[in-house]
Tab-separated table of C-alpha atoms in Angstrom:
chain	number	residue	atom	x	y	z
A	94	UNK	CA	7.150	14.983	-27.240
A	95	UNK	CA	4.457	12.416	-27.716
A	96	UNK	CA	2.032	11.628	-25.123
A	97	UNK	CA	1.333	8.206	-26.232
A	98	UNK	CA	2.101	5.897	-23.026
A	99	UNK	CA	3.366	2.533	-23.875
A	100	UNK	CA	0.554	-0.090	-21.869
A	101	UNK	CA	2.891	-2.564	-22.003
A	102	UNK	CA	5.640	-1.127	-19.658
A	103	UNK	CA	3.378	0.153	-17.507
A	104	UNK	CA	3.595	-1.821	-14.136
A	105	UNK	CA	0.500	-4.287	-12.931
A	106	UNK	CA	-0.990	-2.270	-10.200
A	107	UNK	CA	-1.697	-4.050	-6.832
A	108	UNK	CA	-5.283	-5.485	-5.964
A	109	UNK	CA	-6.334	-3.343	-3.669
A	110	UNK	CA	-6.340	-5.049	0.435
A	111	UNK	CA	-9.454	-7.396	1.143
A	112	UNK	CA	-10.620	-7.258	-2.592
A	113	UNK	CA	-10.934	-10.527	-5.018
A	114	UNK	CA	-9.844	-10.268	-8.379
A	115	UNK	CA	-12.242	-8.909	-10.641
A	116	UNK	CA	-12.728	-10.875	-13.551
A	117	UNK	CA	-14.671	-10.398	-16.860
A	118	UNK	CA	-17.983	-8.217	-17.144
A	119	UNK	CA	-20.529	-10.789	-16.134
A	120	UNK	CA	-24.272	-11.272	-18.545
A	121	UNK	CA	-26.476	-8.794	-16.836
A	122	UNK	CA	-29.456	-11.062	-15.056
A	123	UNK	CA	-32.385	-10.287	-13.143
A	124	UNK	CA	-31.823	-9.064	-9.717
A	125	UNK	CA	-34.707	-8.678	-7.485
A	126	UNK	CA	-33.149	-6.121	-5.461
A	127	UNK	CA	-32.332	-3.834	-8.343
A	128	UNK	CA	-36.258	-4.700	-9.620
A	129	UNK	CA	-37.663	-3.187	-6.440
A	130	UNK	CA	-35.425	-0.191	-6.449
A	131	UNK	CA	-37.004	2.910	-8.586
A	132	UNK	CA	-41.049	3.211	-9.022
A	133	UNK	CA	-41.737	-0.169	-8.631
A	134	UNK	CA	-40.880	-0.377	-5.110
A	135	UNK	CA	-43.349	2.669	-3.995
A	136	UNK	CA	-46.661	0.521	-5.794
A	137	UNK	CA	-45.660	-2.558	-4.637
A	138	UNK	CA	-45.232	-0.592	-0.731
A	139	UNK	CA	-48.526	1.022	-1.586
A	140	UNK	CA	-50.712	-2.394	-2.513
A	141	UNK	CA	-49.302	-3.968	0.162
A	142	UNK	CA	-50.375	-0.761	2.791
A	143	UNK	CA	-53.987	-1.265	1.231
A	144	UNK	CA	-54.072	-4.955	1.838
A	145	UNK	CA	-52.577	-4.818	5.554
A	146	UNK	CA	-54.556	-1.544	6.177
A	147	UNK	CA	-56.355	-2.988	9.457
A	148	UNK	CA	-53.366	-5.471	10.716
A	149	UNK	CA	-50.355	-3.069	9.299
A	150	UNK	CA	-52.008	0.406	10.141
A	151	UNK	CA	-49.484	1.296	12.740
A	152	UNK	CA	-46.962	-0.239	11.184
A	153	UNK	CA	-47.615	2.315	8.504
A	154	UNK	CA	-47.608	5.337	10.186
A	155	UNK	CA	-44.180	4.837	12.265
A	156	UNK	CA	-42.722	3.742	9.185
A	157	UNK	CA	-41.446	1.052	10.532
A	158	UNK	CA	-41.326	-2.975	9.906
A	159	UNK	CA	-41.116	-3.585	5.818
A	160	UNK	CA	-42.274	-0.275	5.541
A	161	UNK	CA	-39.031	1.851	6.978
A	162	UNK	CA	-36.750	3.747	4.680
A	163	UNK	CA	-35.344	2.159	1.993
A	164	UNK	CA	-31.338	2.568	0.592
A	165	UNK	CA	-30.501	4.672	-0.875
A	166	UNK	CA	-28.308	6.438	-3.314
A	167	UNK	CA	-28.436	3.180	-5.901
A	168	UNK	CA	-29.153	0.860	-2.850
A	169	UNK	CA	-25.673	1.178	-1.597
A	170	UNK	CA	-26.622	3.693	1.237
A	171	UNK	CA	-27.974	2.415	4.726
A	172	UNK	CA	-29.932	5.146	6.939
A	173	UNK	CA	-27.290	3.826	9.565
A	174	UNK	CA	-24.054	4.879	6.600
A	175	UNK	CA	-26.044	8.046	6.284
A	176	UNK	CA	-25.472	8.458	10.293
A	177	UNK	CA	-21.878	9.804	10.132
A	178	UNK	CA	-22.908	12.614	7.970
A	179	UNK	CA	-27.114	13.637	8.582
A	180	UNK	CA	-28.103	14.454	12.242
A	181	UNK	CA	-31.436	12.903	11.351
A	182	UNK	CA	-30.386	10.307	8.658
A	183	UNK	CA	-33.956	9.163	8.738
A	184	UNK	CA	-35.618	12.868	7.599
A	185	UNK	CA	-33.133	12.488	4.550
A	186	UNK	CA	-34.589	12.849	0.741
A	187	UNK	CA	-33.182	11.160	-2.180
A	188	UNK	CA	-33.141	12.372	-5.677
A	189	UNK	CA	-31.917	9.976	-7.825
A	190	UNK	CA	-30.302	10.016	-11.684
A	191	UNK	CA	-29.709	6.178	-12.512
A	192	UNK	CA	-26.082	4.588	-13.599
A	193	UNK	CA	-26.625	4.498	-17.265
A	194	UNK	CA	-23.612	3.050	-19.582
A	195	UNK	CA	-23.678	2.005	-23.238
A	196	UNK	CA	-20.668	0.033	-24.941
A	197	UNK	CA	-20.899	2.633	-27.680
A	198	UNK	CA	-20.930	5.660	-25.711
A	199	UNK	CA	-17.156	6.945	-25.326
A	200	UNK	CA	-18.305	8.662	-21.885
A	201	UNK	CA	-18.782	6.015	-19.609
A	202	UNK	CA	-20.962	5.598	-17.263
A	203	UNK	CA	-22.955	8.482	-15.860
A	204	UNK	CA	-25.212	8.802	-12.588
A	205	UNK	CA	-25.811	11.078	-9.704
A	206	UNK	CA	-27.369	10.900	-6.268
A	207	UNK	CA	-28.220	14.312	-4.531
A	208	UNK	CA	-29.484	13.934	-0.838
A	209	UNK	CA	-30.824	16.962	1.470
A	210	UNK	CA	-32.808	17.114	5.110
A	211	UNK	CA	-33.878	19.954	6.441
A	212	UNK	CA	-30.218	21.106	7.555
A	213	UNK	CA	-30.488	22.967	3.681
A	214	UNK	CA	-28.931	22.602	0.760
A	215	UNK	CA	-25.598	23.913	1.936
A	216	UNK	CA	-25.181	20.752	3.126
A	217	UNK	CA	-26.306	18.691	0.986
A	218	UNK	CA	-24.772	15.198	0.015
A	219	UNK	CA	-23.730	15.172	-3.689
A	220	UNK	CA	-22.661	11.293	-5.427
A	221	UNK	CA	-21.870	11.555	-9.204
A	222	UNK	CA	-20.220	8.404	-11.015
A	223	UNK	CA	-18.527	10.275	-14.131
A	224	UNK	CA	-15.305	9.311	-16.318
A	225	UNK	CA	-12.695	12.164	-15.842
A	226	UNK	CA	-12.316	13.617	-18.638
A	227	UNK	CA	-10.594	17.176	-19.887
A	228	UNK	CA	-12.560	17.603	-23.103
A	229	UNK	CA	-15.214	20.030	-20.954
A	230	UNK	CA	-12.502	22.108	-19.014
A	231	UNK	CA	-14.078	20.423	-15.866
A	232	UNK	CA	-10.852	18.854	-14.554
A	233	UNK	CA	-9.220	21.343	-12.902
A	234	UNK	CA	-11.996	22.168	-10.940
A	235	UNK	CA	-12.706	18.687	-9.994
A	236	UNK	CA	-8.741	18.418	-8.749
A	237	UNK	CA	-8.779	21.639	-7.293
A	238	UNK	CA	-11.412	19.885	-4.620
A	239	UNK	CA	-10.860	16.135	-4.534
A	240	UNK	CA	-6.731	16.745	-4.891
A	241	UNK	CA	-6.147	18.885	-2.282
A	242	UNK	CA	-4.215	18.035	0.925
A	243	UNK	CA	-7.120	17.445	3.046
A	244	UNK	CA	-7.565	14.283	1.581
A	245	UNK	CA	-5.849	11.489	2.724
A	246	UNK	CA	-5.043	7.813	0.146
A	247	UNK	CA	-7.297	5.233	0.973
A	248	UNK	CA	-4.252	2.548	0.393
A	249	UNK	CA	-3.911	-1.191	-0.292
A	250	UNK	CA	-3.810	-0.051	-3.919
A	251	UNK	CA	-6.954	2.150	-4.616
A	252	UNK	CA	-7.205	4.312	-6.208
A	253	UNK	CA	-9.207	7.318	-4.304
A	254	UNK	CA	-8.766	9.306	-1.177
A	255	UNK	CA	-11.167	10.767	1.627
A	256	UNK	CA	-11.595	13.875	3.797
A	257	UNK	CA	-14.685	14.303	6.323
A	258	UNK	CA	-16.575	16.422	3.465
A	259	UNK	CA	-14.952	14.915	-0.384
A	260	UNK	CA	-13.936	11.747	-1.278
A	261	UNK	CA	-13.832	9.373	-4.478
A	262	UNK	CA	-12.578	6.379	-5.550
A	263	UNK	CA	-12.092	4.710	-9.034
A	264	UNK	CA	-13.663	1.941	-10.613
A	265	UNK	CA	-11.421	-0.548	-10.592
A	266	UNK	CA	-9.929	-1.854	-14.143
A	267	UNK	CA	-11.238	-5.294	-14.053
A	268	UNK	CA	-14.329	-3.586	-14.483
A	269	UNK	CA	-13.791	-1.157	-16.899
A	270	UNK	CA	-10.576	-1.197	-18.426
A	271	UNK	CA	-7.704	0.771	-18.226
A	272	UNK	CA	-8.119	4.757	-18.867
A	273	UNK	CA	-6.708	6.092	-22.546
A	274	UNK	CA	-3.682	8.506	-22.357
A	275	UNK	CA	-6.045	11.793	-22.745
A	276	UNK	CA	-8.224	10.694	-20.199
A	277	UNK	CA	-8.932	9.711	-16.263
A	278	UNK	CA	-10.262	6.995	-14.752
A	279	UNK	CA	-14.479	6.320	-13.988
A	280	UNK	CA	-15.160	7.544	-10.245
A	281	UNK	CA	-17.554	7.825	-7.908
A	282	UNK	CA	-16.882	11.417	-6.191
A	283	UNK	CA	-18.734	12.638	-3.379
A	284	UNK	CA	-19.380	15.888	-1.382
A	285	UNK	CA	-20.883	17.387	1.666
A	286	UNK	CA	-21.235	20.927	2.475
A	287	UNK	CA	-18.721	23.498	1.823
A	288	UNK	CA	-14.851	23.165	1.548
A	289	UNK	CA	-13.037	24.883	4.768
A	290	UNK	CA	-9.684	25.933	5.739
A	291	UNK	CA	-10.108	24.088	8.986
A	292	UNK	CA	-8.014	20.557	9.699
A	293	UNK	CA	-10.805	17.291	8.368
A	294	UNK	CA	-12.394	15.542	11.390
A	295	UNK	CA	-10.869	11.936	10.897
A	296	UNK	CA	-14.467	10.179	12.405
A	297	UNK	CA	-15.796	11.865	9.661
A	298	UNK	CA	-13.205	11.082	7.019
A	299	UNK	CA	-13.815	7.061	8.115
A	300	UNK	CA	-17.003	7.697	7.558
A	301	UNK	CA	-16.948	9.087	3.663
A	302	UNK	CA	-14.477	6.474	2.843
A	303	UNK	CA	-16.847	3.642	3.488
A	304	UNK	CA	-19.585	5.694	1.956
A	305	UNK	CA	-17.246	5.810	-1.330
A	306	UNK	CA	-16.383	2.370	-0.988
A	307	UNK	CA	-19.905	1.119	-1.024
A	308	UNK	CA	-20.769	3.450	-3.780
A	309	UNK	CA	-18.485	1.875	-6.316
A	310	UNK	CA	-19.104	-1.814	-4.826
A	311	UNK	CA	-22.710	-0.990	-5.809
A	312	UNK	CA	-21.929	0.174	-9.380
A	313	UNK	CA	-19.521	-2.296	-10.097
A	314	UNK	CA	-22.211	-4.929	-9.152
A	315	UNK	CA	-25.327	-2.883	-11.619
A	316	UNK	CA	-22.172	-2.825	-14.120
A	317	UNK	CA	-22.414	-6.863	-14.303
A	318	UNK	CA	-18.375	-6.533	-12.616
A	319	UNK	CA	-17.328	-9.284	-10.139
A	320	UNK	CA	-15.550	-8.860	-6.874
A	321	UNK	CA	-15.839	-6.405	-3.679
A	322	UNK	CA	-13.589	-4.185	-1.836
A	323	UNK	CA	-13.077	-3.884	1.762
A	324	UNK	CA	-13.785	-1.684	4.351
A	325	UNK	CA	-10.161	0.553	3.759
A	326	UNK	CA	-10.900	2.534	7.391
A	327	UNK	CA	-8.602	0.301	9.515
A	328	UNK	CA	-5.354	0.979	7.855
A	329	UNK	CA	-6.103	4.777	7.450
A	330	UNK	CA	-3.710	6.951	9.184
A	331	UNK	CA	-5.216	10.320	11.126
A	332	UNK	CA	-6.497	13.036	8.959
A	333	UNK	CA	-4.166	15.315	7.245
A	334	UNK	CA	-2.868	18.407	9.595
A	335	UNK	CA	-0.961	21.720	9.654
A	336	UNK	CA	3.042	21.120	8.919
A	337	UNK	CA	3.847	23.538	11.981
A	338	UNK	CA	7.514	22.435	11.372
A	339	UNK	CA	8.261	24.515	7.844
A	340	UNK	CA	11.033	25.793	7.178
A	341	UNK	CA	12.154	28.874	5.074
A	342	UNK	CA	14.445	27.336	2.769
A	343	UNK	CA	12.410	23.858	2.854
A	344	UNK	CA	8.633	24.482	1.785
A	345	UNK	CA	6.554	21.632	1.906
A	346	UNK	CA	9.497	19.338	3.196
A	347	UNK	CA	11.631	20.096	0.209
A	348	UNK	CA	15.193	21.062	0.790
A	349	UNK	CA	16.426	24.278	-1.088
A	350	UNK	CA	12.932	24.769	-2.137
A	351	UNK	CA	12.358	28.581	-1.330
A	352	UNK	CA	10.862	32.311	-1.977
A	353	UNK	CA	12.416	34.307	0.662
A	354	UNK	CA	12.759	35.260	4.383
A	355	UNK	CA	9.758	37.853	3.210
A	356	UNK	CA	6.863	35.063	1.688
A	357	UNK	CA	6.570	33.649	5.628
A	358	UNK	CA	2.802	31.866	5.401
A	359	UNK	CA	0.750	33.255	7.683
A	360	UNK	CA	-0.611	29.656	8.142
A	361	UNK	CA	1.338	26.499	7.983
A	362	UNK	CA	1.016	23.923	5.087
A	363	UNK	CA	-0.917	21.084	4.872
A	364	UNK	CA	0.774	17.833	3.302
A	365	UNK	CA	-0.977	14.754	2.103
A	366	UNK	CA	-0.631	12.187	4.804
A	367	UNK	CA	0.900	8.498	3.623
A	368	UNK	CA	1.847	7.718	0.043
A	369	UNK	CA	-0.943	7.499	-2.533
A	370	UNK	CA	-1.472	8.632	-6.368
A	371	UNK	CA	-1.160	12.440	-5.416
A	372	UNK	CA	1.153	14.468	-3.263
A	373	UNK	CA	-0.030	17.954	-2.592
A	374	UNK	CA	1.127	20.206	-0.590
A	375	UNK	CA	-1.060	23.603	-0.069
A	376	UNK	CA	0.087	26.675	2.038
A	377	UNK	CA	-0.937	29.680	3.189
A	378	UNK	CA	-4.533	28.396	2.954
A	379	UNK	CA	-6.998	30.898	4.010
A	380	UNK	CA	-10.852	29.746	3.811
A	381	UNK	CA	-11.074	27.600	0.764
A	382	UNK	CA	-7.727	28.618	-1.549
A	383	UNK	CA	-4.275	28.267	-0.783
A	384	UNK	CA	-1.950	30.842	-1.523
A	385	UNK	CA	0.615	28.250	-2.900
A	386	UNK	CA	-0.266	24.815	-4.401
A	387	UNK	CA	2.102	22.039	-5.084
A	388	UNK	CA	1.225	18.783	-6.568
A	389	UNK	CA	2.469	15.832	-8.093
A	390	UNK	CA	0.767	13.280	-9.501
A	391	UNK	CA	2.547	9.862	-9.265
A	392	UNK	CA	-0.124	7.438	-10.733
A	393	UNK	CA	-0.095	7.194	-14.250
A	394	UNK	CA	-4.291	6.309	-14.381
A	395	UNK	CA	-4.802	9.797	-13.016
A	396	UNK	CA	-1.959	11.738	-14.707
A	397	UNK	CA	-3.958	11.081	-17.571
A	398	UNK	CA	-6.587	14.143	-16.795
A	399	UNK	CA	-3.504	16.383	-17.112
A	400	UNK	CA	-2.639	15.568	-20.617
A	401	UNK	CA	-4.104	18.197	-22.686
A	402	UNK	CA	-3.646	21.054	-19.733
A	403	UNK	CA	0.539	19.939	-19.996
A	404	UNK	CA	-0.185	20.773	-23.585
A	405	UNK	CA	-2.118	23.631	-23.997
A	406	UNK	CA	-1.578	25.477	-20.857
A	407	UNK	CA	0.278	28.985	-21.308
A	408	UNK	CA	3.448	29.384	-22.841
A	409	UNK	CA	5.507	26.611	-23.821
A	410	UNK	CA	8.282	25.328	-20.951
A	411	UNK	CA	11.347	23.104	-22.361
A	412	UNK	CA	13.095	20.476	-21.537
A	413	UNK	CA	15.075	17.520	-23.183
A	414	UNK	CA	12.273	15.075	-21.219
A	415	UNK	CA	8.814	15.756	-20.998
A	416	UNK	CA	6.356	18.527	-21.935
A	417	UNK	CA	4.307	21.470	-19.712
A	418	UNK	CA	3.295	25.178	-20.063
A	419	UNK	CA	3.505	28.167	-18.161
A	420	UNK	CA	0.379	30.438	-16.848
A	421	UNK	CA	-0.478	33.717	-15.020
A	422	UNK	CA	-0.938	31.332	-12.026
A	423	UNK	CA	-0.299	27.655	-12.959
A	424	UNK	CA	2.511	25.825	-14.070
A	425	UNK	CA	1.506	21.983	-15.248
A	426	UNK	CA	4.362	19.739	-16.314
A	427	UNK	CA	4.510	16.131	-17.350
A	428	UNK	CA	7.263	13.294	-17.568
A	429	UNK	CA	7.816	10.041	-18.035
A	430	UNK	CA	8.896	8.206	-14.659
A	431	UNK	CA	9.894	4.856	-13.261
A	432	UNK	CA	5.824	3.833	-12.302
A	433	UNK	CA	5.209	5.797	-15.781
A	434	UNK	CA	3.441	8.934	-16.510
A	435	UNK	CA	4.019	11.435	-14.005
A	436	UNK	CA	2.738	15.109	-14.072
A	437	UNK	CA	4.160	17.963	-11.603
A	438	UNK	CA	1.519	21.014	-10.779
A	439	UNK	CA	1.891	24.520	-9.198
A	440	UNK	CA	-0.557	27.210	-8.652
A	441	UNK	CA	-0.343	30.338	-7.159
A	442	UNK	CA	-2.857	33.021	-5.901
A	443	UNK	CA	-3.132	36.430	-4.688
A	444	UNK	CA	-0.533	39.309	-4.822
A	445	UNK	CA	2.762	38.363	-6.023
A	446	UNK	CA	1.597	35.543	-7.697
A	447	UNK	CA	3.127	35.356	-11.126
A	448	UNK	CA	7.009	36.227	-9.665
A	449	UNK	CA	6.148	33.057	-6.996
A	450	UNK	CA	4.778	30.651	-9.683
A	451	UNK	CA	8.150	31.426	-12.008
A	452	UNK	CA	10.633	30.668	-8.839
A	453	UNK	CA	8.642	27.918	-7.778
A	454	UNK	CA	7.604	25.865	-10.441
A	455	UNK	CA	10.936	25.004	-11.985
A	456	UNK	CA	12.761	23.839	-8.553
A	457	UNK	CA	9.832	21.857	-7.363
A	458	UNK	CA	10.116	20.203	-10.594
A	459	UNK	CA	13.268	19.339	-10.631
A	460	UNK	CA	13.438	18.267	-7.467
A	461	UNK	CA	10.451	15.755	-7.376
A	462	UNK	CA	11.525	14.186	-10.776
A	463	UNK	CA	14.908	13.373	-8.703
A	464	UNK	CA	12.997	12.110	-6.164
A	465	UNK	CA	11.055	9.628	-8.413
A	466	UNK	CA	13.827	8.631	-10.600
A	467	UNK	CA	12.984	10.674	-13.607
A	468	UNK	CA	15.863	13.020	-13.308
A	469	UNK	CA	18.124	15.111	-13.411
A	470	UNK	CA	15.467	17.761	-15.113
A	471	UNK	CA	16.170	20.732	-16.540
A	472	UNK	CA	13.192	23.324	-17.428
A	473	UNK	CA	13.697	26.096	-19.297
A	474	UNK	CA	10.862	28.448	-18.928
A	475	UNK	CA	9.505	31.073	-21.728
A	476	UNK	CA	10.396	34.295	-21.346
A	477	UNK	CA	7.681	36.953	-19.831
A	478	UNK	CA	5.367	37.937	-22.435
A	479	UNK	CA	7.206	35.590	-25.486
A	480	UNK	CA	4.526	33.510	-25.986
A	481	UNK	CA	4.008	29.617	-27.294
């Protein structure tokens, strides 16, 4: 089945809560903010610290007055948005790629922000803005961290989500355009410090979704792009928790979804909290990795990174609607729904995990394309050791 989505069915998406509507890429113009920003900034600070040397000595020294800390990451980061993450926000270093972007380039635009203090770099603050794309193998990866039911939808139509150590949030179209069917949206992503199996701090979630949020304001402003979104905090729900209320023959809230009285988790499940582009639902999680991972992806901008994994992914899985494949450990299927493409995930790790992945995958299928309107679906899965 072709994979060629039809733009003109697919539905306007909302403007997101507080934002204006982003019109046209403006004519780039001088901005003497973004002039100051970079190497400039440091020899302008130093003449002036040689001309003020008797009458701005202490100034100077206590870095304070014109001469405190600037932004950073871009200019989109306050010392005081660096608060809800750094213990000493002031001590914090900032090494800097620049957002570069040429029409011609096919990538879109690149950048990256790495900040560190002397907590180490196993906690340091990561910000990338990168297109996500499949060609490199690097999606899977990427959705295996900023996917995963820790993260909660930051709402009123974005598209992004936040936990208290990942978060990212797209560009919006206005700015960029619409992603092509074999590819993801541009985002700014960032990270802090390992991923744990412990339940996200929501202070600290609020805080990485405003960090996100200012990010992308900032590159869609360097990006010549109109418009601003708002501070998404308020209508946040609490972070994501353990589901203590599973039940055998309902995993992850599904009815007749079930392995057996003998696959008890050992831990409950954690669900993605409030509706958003993803659904996950990951159990048995033990440090980093859940044994059981179930996903589905109902925003057709972010389907998109799926594509090529529906098509190439193990052994070929049928069905009169749609397309997917069949792993050792990951089942990846995708559909056409009513909101458009739609694309239905489950991994599974550890012992047993092939025989879980084969009863799982075609039942939670099934039963999530009812739920969105794109059934009834029938999969018929290869055969052990058949092949494509």
């Amino acid at each position: 089945m072709s994979s060629t989505a039809n733009e003109s069915n697919r539905p306007e998406q909302p403007l997101p809560a507080g934002r204006e509507p982003l019109g046209e890429r403006r004519p780039r113009r001088w901005r003497w903010r973004r002039l100051l920003r970079g190497r400039v900034r440091p020899l302008l600070a130093a003449g002036l610290a040689g001309a003020l040397l008797g009458a701005g000595g202490v100034a100077w020294q206590t870095r304070t007055g014109p001469f405190a800390p600037d932004e950073v990451c871009w200019g989109a980061l306050s010392r005081d948005d660096l608060a809800a993450t750094f213990l000493r926000p002031e001590d914090v270093k900032a090494v800097e790629a620049p957002v570069l972007h040429s029409e011609r380039s096919t990538d879109g635009p690149t950048g990256s922000c790495q900040l560190t203090n002397s907590d180490g770099d196993a906690w340091a603050f990561t910000a990338r803005v990168h297109r996500l794309d499949d060609r490199n193998g690097d999606n899977r990866k990427w959705a295996d961290e900023f996917l995963s039911a820790r993260l909660t939808p930051l709402g009123g139509g974005l598209l992004g989500m936040a936990s208290d150590n990942r978060a990212w949030l797209a560009v919006p179209d206005g700015c960029l355009g619409r992603p092509g069917d074999f590819e993801g949206p541009t985002v700014v992503d960032i990270a802090h410090g390992r991923i744990t199996g412990t339940e996200p701090r929501t202070e600290h979630r609020d805080g990485m979704a405003r960090m996100v949020v200012k990010l992308v304001n900032q590159v869609s402003e360097d990006l010549g792009c109109t418009g601003t979104i708002a501070d998404p905090v308020e209508r946040l729900p609490k972070a994501a928790r353990y589901t203590r209320t599973e039940k055998p023959d309902a995993l992850c809230g599904i009815e007749g979804l079930a392995l057996g009285g003998k696959h008890r988790p050992d831990q409950a499940p954690m669900i993605t909290v409030g509706p958003g582009p993803v659904r996950t639902c990951d159990r048995d999680i033990t440090h980093s990795q859940s044994k059981q991972r179930l996903m589905t992806v109902e925003d057709p901008r972010l389907a998109g990174i799926f594509t090529r994994m529906a098509l190439n992914e193990g052994d070929r899985v049928r069905s009169s609607v749609g397309y997917g494949g069949l792993g050792p450990n990951l089942g990846v299927f995708q559909a056409r729904c009513q909101a458009g493409d739609t694309v239905f995930v489950v991994q599974a790790h550890g012992d047993g995990a092939g025989a879980d992945l084969r009863t799982l995958f075609p039942r939670y299928v099934e039963a999530e394309a009812a739920r969105l309107g794109c059934g009834p679906l029938k999969l018929e899965l290869p055969r052990p050791g058949e092949g494509r």
